[in-house]
Amino acid sequence: MNFNWEKVKEYQDILYFKQGGIAKIVINRPHKRNAFRPQTVFELYDAFCDAREDQKIGVILLTGAGPHTDGKYAFCSGGDQSVRGKAGYVGNDGVPRLNVLDLQRLIRTIPKVVIALVAGYAIGGGHVLHLICDLSIAADNAVFGQTGPKVGSFDGGFGASYLARVVGQKKAREIWFLCRQYNALEALDMGLVNKVVPVEQLEAEGIDWAKEILAKSPIAIRCLKSAFNADCDGQAGLQELAGNATLLYYLTEEGAEGKQAFLEKRPPNFDEYPWLP
Ligand code: S0N
């Protein structure tokens, strides 16, 4: 579909666009079924940070480039096994990393709505990436699964515990222990995705959902996201939720009075603010 996306910046492994309150980040390594290497993750992190800082952006679409030369699609096939070293994925600097974990945390805590648009394979660490997005819309050709125990890896963080929150303990254990692949309707049935649409409608559907969200209150959405996270994320989740309480307090006259009094070198006067029941 033609949405007049404007390219934001040139990257090697990803594409990054914006238009009308929506950012679109595309993993662009079709020769590897959009597997990520450290460079890919650094670029994704950079684009997400840009979208976070842009006050016009409320929704971020995360997707994979496709179709590929053989007609297949992929959202992301996880860590690039061809650069997997002894202690992680090795970049051009020779350093082994698992920096996708940083990206996972950023996607979860960014105070904007992240929607995964999944066409084709969402496998391994690519499956975890869609999982941690706030919403997932699947194309009818989407394929979901974990491969860790088959390829000698596992994600015991969000990839295990949050998956179990989403699909339940039994199903999450099945997904990891058997390493099967699941189609879009099976994913819908287990609550892993929000909707399934024909592949050619995937982006349009994502844009429709984004526009609906953009018509809502930014602070309400922000607080809800942190509230959902707080339920799973322990003290880090509470920090995020409480940060929003502080933000709201700063926005009140009562909060501003404390700062103003300090700057004016006088005692604060909170008399006109009630002790609400
Ligand atoms: C995606 C699959 C099912 C697609 O199959 P299909 O359509 O038959 O295509 P292929 O012919 O297999 O692939 C086309 C070309 O793409 C290359 N390729 C595909 N996936 C990868 C990949 N992940 N890494 C490197 N190359 C890949 C193929 O090699 C092929 O290239 P050519 O044509 O040159 O031969 C199928 O491709 C598949 O099963 N892929 C592998 C999926 C997988 O196992 N991914 C890795 C899983 N693990 C992780 O993602 C780790 C994540 C991580 O970083 C992490 C995070 C937290 C904690 C721990 C970890 C950890 O390291 O485990």
PDB file of N, CA and C in Angstrom, residues 25-94:
ATOM      1  N   ILE A  25       9.633   0.266  11.351  1.00  0.00           N
ATOM      2  CA  ILE A  25      11.006  -0.238  11.387  1.00  0.00           C
ATOM      3  C   ILE A  25      10.995  -1.627  10.753  1.00  0.00           C
ATOM      4  N   VAL A  26      11.859  -1.805   9.743  1.00  0.00           N
ATOM      5  CA  VAL A  26      11.834  -3.026   8.940  1.00  0.00           C
ATOM      6  C   VAL A  26      13.185  -3.740   9.041  1.00  0.00           C
ATOM      7  N   ILE A  27      13.188  -4.987   9.487  1.00  0.00           N
ATOM      8  CA  ILE A  27      14.432  -5.772   9.480  1.00  0.00           C
ATOM      9  C   ILE A  27      14.682  -6.206   8.040  1.00  0.00           C
ATOM     10  N   ASN A  28      15.859  -5.861   7.521  1.00  0.00           N
ATOM     11  CA  ASN A  28      16.070  -5.989   6.075  1.00  0.00           C
ATOM     12  C   ASN A  28      17.305  -6.832   5.752  1.00  0.00           C
ATOM     13  N   ARG A  29      17.227  -8.130   6.069  1.00  0.00           N
ATOM     14  CA  ARG A  29      18.307  -9.054   5.699  1.00  0.00           C
ATOM     15  C   ARG A  29      17.672 -10.287   5.050  1.00  0.00           C
ATOM     16  N   PRO A  30      17.026 -10.085   3.897  1.00  0.00           N
ATOM     17  CA  PRO A  30      16.243 -11.173   3.300  1.00  0.00           C
ATOM     18  C   PRO A  30      17.078 -12.419   2.986  1.00  0.00           C
ATOM     19  N   HIS A  31      18.389 -12.234   2.672  1.00  0.00           N
ATOM     20  CA  HIS A  31      19.232 -13.392   2.348  1.00  0.00           C
ATOM     21  C   HIS A  31      19.430 -14.290   3.562  1.00  0.00           C
ATOM     22  N   LYS A  32      19.091 -13.800   4.760  1.00  0.00           N
ATOM     23  CA  LYS A  32      19.208 -14.597   5.999  1.00  0.00           C
ATOM     24  C   LYS A  32      17.832 -14.776   6.635  1.00  0.00           C
ATOM     25  N   ARG A  33      16.765 -14.621   5.848  1.00  0.00           N
ATOM     26  CA  ARG A  33      15.399 -14.642   6.402  1.00  0.00           C
ATOM     27  C   ARG A  33      15.269 -13.645   7.551  1.00  0.00           C
ATOM     28  N   ASN A  34      15.946 -12.499   7.369  1.00  0.00           N
ATOM     29  CA  ASN A  34      15.891 -11.399   8.353  1.00  0.00           C
ATOM     30  C   ASN A  34      16.416 -11.786   9.739  1.00  0.00           C
ATOM     31  N   ALA A  35      17.377 -12.723   9.772  1.00  0.00           N
ATOM     32  CA  ALA A  35      18.070 -13.015  11.038  1.00  0.00           C
ATOM     33  C   ALA A  35      18.849 -11.770  11.460  1.00  0.00           C
ATOM     34  N   PHE A  36      19.032 -11.596  12.763  1.00  0.00           N
ATOM     35  CA  PHE A  36      19.766 -10.421  13.230  1.00  0.00           C
ATOM     36  C   PHE A  36      21.190 -10.772  13.647  1.00  0.00           C
ATOM     37  N   ARG A  37      22.091  -9.865  13.312  1.00  0.00           N
ATOM     38  CA  ARG A  37      23.472  -9.912  13.819  1.00  0.00           C
ATOM     39  C   ARG A  37      23.613  -8.715  14.752  1.00  0.00           C
ATOM     40  N   PRO A  38      24.735  -8.576  15.476  1.00  0.00           N
ATOM     41  CA  PRO A  38      24.869  -7.441  16.398  1.00  0.00           C
ATOM     42  C   PRO A  38      24.591  -6.095  15.729  1.00  0.00           C
ATOM     43  N   GLN A  39      25.094  -5.913  14.495  1.00  0.00           N
ATOM     44  CA  GLN A  39      24.870  -4.656  13.770  1.00  0.00           C
ATOM     45  C   GLN A  39      23.371  -4.374  13.595  1.00  0.00           C
ATOM     46  N   THR A  40      22.617  -5.426  13.251  1.00  0.00           N
ATOM     47  CA  THR A  40      21.163  -5.269  13.065  1.00  0.00           C
ATOM     48  C   THR A  40      20.534  -4.761  14.354  1.00  0.00           C
ATOM     49  N   VAL A  41      20.956  -5.364  15.461  1.00  0.00           N
ATOM     50  CA  VAL A  41      20.354  -5.012  16.749  1.00  0.00           C
ATOM     51  C   VAL A  41      20.739  -3.578  17.150  1.00  0.00           C
ATOM     52  N   PHE A  42      21.984  -3.198  16.915  1.00  0.00           N
ATOM     53  CA  PHE A  42      22.386  -1.807  17.207  1.00  0.00           C
ATOM     54  C   PHE A  42      21.511  -0.831  16.410  1.00  0.00           C
ATOM     55  N   GLU A  43      21.271  -1.173  15.138  1.00  0.00           N
ATOM     56  CA  GLU A  43      20.481  -0.269  14.296  1.00  0.00           C
ATOM     57  C   GLU A  43      19.023  -0.230  14.757  1.00  0.00           C
ATOM     58  N   LEU A  44      18.477  -1.396  15.106  1.00  0.00           N
ATOM     59  CA  LEU A  44      17.100  -1.429  15.614  1.00  0.00           C
ATOM     60  C   LEU A  44      17.002  -0.582  16.881  1.00  0.00           C
ATOM     61  N   TYR A  45      17.988  -0.719  17.748  1.00  0.00           N
ATOM     62  CA  TYR A  45      17.991   0.029  19.017  1.00  0.00           C
ATOM     63  C   TYR A  45      18.011   1.536  18.730  1.00  0.00           C
ATOM     64  N   ASP A  46      18.833   1.916  17.775  1.00  0.00           N
ATOM     65  CA  ASP A  46      18.958   3.328  17.414  1.00  0.00           C
ATOM     66  C   ASP A  46      17.631   3.873  16.885  1.00  0.00           C
ATOM     67  N   ALA A  47      16.977   3.105  16.014  1.00  0.00           N
ATOM     68  CA  ALA A  47      15.705   3.558  15.433  1.00  0.00           C
ATOM     69  C   ALA A  47      14.620   3.637  16.513  1.00  0.00           C
ATOM     70  N   PHE A  48      14.565   2.637  17.383  1.00  0.00           N
ATOM     71  CA  PHE A  48      13.574   2.681  18.470  1.00  0.00           C
ATOM     72  C   PHE A  48      13.821   3.886  19.390  1.00  0.00           C
ATOM     73  N   CYS A  49      15.092   4.185  19.654  1.00  0.00           N
ATOM     74  CA  CYS A  49      15.394   5.364  20.493  1.00  0.00           C
ATOM     75  C   CYS A  49      14.921   6.635  19.813  1.00  0.00           C
ATOM     76  N   ASP A  50      15.136   6.715  18.497  1.00  0.00           N
ATOM     77  CA  ASP A  50      14.681   7.899  17.764  1.00  0.00           C
ATOM     78  C   ASP A  50      13.165   8.029  17.867  1.00  0.00           C
ATOM     79  N   ALA A  51      12.464   6.910  17.680  1.00  0.00           N
ATOM     80  CA  ALA A  51      10.995   6.940  17.748  1.00  0.00           C
ATOM     81  C   ALA A  51      10.532   7.308  19.155  1.00  0.00           C
ATOM     82  N   ARG A  52      11.270   6.839  20.145  1.00  0.00           N
ATOM     83  CA  ARG A  52      10.914   7.170  21.532  1.00  0.00           C
ATOM     84  C   ARG A  52      11.009   8.686  21.770  1.00  0.00           C
ATOM     85  N   GLU A  53      12.077   9.285  21.255  1.00  0.00           N
ATOM     86  CA  GLU A  53      12.316  10.717  21.507  1.00  0.00           C
ATOM     87  C   GLU A  53      11.395  11.619  20.696  1.00  0.00           C
ATOM     88  N   ASP A  54      10.825  11.110  19.613  1.00  0.00           N
ATOM     89  CA  ASP A  54       9.994  11.930  18.726  1.00  0.00           C
ATOM     90  C   ASP A  54       8.587  12.045  19.315  1.00  0.00           C
ATOM     91  N   GLN A  55       8.232  13.244  19.765  1.00  0.00           N
ATOM     92  CA  GLN A  55       6.956  13.434  20.460  1.00  0.00           C
ATOM     93  C   GLN A  55       5.746  13.295  19.542  1.00  0.00           C
ATOM     94  N   LYS A  56       5.994  13.285  18.229  1.00  0.00           N
ATOM     95  CA  LYS A  56       4.858  13.102  17.308  1.00  0.00           C
ATOM     96  C   LYS A  56       4.524  11.625  17.136  1.00  0.00           C
ATOM     97  N   ILE A  57       5.477  10.746  17.427  1.00  0.00           N
ATOM     98  CA  ILE A  57       5.274   9.309  17.192  1.00  0.00           C
ATOM     99  C   ILE A  57       4.586   8.662  18.390  1.00  0.00           C
ATOM    100  N   GLY A  58       3.464   7.985  18.121  1.00  0.00           N
ATOM    101  CA  GLY A  58       2.743   7.275  19.178  1.00  0.00           C
ATOM    102  C   GLY A  58       2.736   5.773  18.996  1.00  0.00           C
ATOM    103  N   VAL A  59       2.924   5.329  17.742  1.00  0.00           N
ATOM    104  CA  VAL A  59       2.869   3.895  17.448  1.00  0.00           C
ATOM    105  C   VAL A  59       4.056   3.520  16.564  1.00  0.00           C
ATOM    106  N   ILE A  60       4.656   2.381  16.868  1.00  0.00           N
ATOM    107  CA  ILE A  60       5.799   1.901  16.082  1.00  0.00           C
ATOM    108  C   ILE A  60       5.429   0.530  15.506  1.00  0.00           C
ATOM    109  N   LEU A  61       5.540   0.401  14.198  1.00  0.00           N
ATOM    110  CA  LEU A  61       5.309  -0.893  13.542  1.00  0.00           C
ATOM    111  C   LEU A  61       6.661  -1.558  13.344  1.00  0.00           C
ATOM    112  N   LEU A  62       6.789  -2.803  13.794  1.00  0.00           N
ATOM    113  CA  LEU A  62       8.026  -3.561  13.579  1.00  0.00           C
ATOM    114  C   LEU A  62       7.712  -4.713  12.643  1.00  0.00           C
ATOM    115  N   THR A  63       8.481  -4.808  11.557  1.00  0.00           N
ATOM    116  CA  THR A  63       8.189  -5.844  10.571  1.00  0.00           C
ATOM    117  C   THR A  63       9.465  -6.314   9.875  1.00  0.00           C
ATOM    118  N   GLY A  64       9.326  -7.272   8.979  1.00  0.00           N
ATOM    119  CA  GLY A  64      10.476  -7.786   8.235  1.00  0.00           C
ATOM    120  C   GLY A  64      10.297  -7.537   6.747  1.00  0.00           C
ATOM    121  N   ALA A  65      11.404  -7.310   6.051  1.00  0.00           N
ATOM    122  CA  ALA A  65      11.329  -7.076   4.613  1.00  0.00           C
ATOM    123  C   ALA A  65      10.878  -8.350   3.907  1.00  0.00           C
ATOM    124  N   GLY A  66      10.057  -8.197   2.883  1.00  0.00           N
ATOM    125  CA  GLY A  66       9.597  -9.346   2.118  1.00  0.00           C
ATOM    126  C   GLY A  66       8.638  -8.885   1.036  1.00  0.00           C
ATOM    127  N   PRO A  67       8.313  -9.712   0.035  1.00  0.00           N
ATOM    128  CA  PRO A  67       8.760 -11.099  -0.083  1.00  0.00           C
ATOM    129  C   PRO A  67      10.227 -11.184  -0.514  1.00  0.00           C
ATOM    130  N   HIS A  68      10.855 -12.346  -0.236  1.00  0.00           N
ATOM    131  CA  HIS A  68      12.240 -12.573  -0.605  1.00  0.00           C
ATOM    132  C   HIS A  68      12.297 -13.075  -2.048  1.00  0.00           C
ATOM    133  N   THR A  69      13.505 -13.288  -2.566  1.00  0.00           N
ATOM    134  CA  THR A  69      13.613 -13.619  -4.003  1.00  0.00           C
ATOM    135  C   THR A  69      12.895 -14.932  -4.346  1.00  0.00           C
ATOM    136  N   ASP A  70      12.751 -15.829  -3.373  1.00  0.00           N
ATOM    137  CA  ASP A  70      12.031 -17.085  -3.647  1.00  0.00           C
ATOM    138  C   ASP A  70      10.544 -16.974  -3.312  1.00  0.00           C
ATOM    139  N   GLY A  71      10.055 -15.747  -3.053  1.00  0.00           N
ATOM    140  CA  GLY A  71       8.628 -15.545  -2.807  1.00  0.00           C
ATOM    141  C   GLY A  71       8.228 -15.733  -1.355  1.00  0.00           C
ATOM    142  N   LYS A  72       9.172 -16.239  -0.522  1.00  0.00           N
ATOM    143  CA  LYS A  72       8.828 -16.438   0.889  1.00  0.00           C
ATOM    144  C   LYS A  72       8.972 -15.131   1.669  1.00  0.00           C
ATOM    145  N   TYR A  73       8.423 -15.129   2.886  1.00  0.00           N
ATOM    146  CA  TYR A  73       8.495 -13.964   3.771  1.00  0.00           C
ATOM    147  C   TYR A  73       9.127 -14.377   5.098  1.00  0.00           C
ATOM    148  N   ALA A  74       9.682 -13.396   5.805  1.00  0.00           N
ATOM    149  CA  ALA A  74      10.095 -13.622   7.196  1.00  0.00           C
ATOM    150  C   ALA A  74       9.932 -12.322   7.965  1.00  0.00           C
ATOM    151  N   PHE A  75       9.418 -12.449   9.169  1.00  0.00           N
ATOM    152  CA  PHE A  75       9.469 -11.330  10.126  1.00  0.00           C
ATOM    153  C   PHE A  75      10.911 -11.266  10.625  1.00  0.00           C
ATOM    154  N   CYS A  76      11.374 -12.378  11.198  1.00  0.00           N
ATOM    155  CA  CYS A  76      12.766 -12.476  11.666  1.00  0.00           C
ATOM    156  C   CYS A  76      13.019 -13.929  12.066  1.00  0.00           C
ATOM    157  N   SER A  77      14.173 -14.463  11.655  1.00  0.00           N
ATOM    158  CA  SER A  77      14.490 -15.866  11.984  1.00  0.00           C
ATOM    159  C   SER A  77      15.482 -15.960  13.149  1.00  0.00           C
ATOM    160  N   GLY A  78      15.565 -14.893  13.958  1.00  0.00           N
ATOM    161  CA  GLY A  78      16.372 -14.967  15.183  1.00  0.00           C
ATOM    162  C   GLY A  78      17.819 -14.594  14.966  1.00  0.00           C
ATOM    163  N   GLY A  79      18.665 -15.040  15.886  1.00  0.00           N
ATOM    164  CA  GLY A  79      20.084 -14.719  15.816  1.00  0.00           C
ATOM    165  C   GLY A  79      20.724 -15.350  14.580  1.00  0.00           C
ATOM    166  N   ASP A  80      21.619 -14.586  13.929  1.00  0.00           N
ATOM    167  CA  ASP A  80      22.303 -15.074  12.721  1.00  0.00           C
ATOM    168  C   ASP A  80      23.320 -16.139  13.135  1.00  0.00           C
ATOM    169  N   GLN A  81      22.988 -17.389  12.825  1.00  0.00           N
ATOM    170  CA  GLN A  81      23.821 -18.504  13.288  1.00  0.00           C
ATOM    171  C   GLN A  81      25.200 -18.502  12.632  1.00  0.00           C
ATOM    172  N   SER A  82      25.323 -17.821  11.491  1.00  0.00           N
ATOM    173  CA  SER A  82      26.624 -17.820  10.815  1.00  0.00           C
ATOM    174  C   SER A  82      27.638 -16.919  11.507  1.00  0.00           C
ATOM    175  N   VAL A  83      27.174 -16.047  12.423  1.00  0.00           N
ATOM    176  CA  VAL A  83      28.133 -15.212  13.172  1.00  0.00           C
ATOM    177  C   VAL A  83      28.080 -15.539  14.667  1.00  0.00           C
ATOM    178  N   ARG A  84      27.490 -16.677  14.978  1.00  0.00           N
ATOM    179  CA  ARG A  84      27.420 -17.066  16.397  1.00  0.00           C
ATOM    180  C   ARG A  84      28.769 -17.625  16.823  1.00  0.00           C
ATOM    181  N   GLY A  85      29.379 -16.972  17.790  1.00  0.00           N
ATOM    182  CA  GLY A  85      30.668 -17.444  18.295  1.00  0.00           C
ATOM    183  C   GLY A  85      30.482 -18.209  19.584  1.00  0.00           C
ATOM    184  N   LYS A  86      31.556 -18.308  20.348  1.00  0.00           N
ATOM    185  CA  LYS A  86      31.483 -19.098  21.579  1.00  0.00           C
ATOM    186  C   LYS A  86      30.694 -18.399  22.672  1.00  0.00           C
ATOM    187  N   ALA A  87      30.674 -17.068  22.665  1.00  0.00           N
ATOM    188  CA  ALA A  87      30.034 -16.348  23.770  1.00  0.00           C
ATOM    189  C   ALA A  87      28.982 -15.355  23.273  1.00  0.00           C
ATOM    190  N   GLY A  88      28.391 -15.642  22.120  1.00  0.00           N
ATOM    191  CA  GLY A  88      27.365 -14.747  21.596  1.00  0.00           C
ATOM    192  C   GLY A  88      27.573 -14.494  20.115  1.00  0.00           C
ATOM    193  N   TYR A  89      26.856 -13.506  19.597  1.00  0.00           N
ATOM    194  CA  TYR A  89      26.926 -13.187  18.170  1.00  0.00           C
ATOM    195  C   TYR A  89      28.034 -12.166  17.947  1.00  0.00           C
ATOM    196  N   VAL A  90      28.913 -12.465  16.997  1.00  0.00           N
ATOM    197  CA  VAL A  90      30.142 -11.688  16.848  1.00  0.00           C
ATOM    198  C   VAL A  90      30.000 -10.665  15.725  1.00  0.00           C
ATOM    199  N   GLY A  91      30.244  -9.404  16.076  1.00  0.00           N
ATOM    200  CA  GLY A  91      30.170  -8.336  15.087  1.00  0.00           C
ATOM    201  C   GLY A  91      31.506  -8.085  14.418  1.00  0.00           C
ATOM    202  N   ASN A  92      31.563  -7.049  13.567  1.00  0.00           N
ATOM    203  CA  ASN A  92      32.800  -6.724  12.844  1.00  0.00           C
ATOM    204  C   ASN A  92      33.937  -6.367  13.797  1.00  0.00           C
ATOM    205  N   ASP A  93      33.607  -5.942  15.020  1.00  0.00           N
ATOM    206  CA  ASP A  93      34.643  -5.601  16.001  1.00  0.00           C
ATOM    207  C   ASP A  93      35.174  -6.833  16.727  1.00  0.00           C
ATOM    208  N   GLY A  94      34.656  -8.015  16.367  1.00  0.00           N
ATOM    209  CA  GLY A  94      35.160  -9.249  16.962  1.00  0.00           C
ATOM    210  C   GLY A  94      34.618  -9.543  18.355  1.00  0.00           C
TER     211      GLY A  94
END
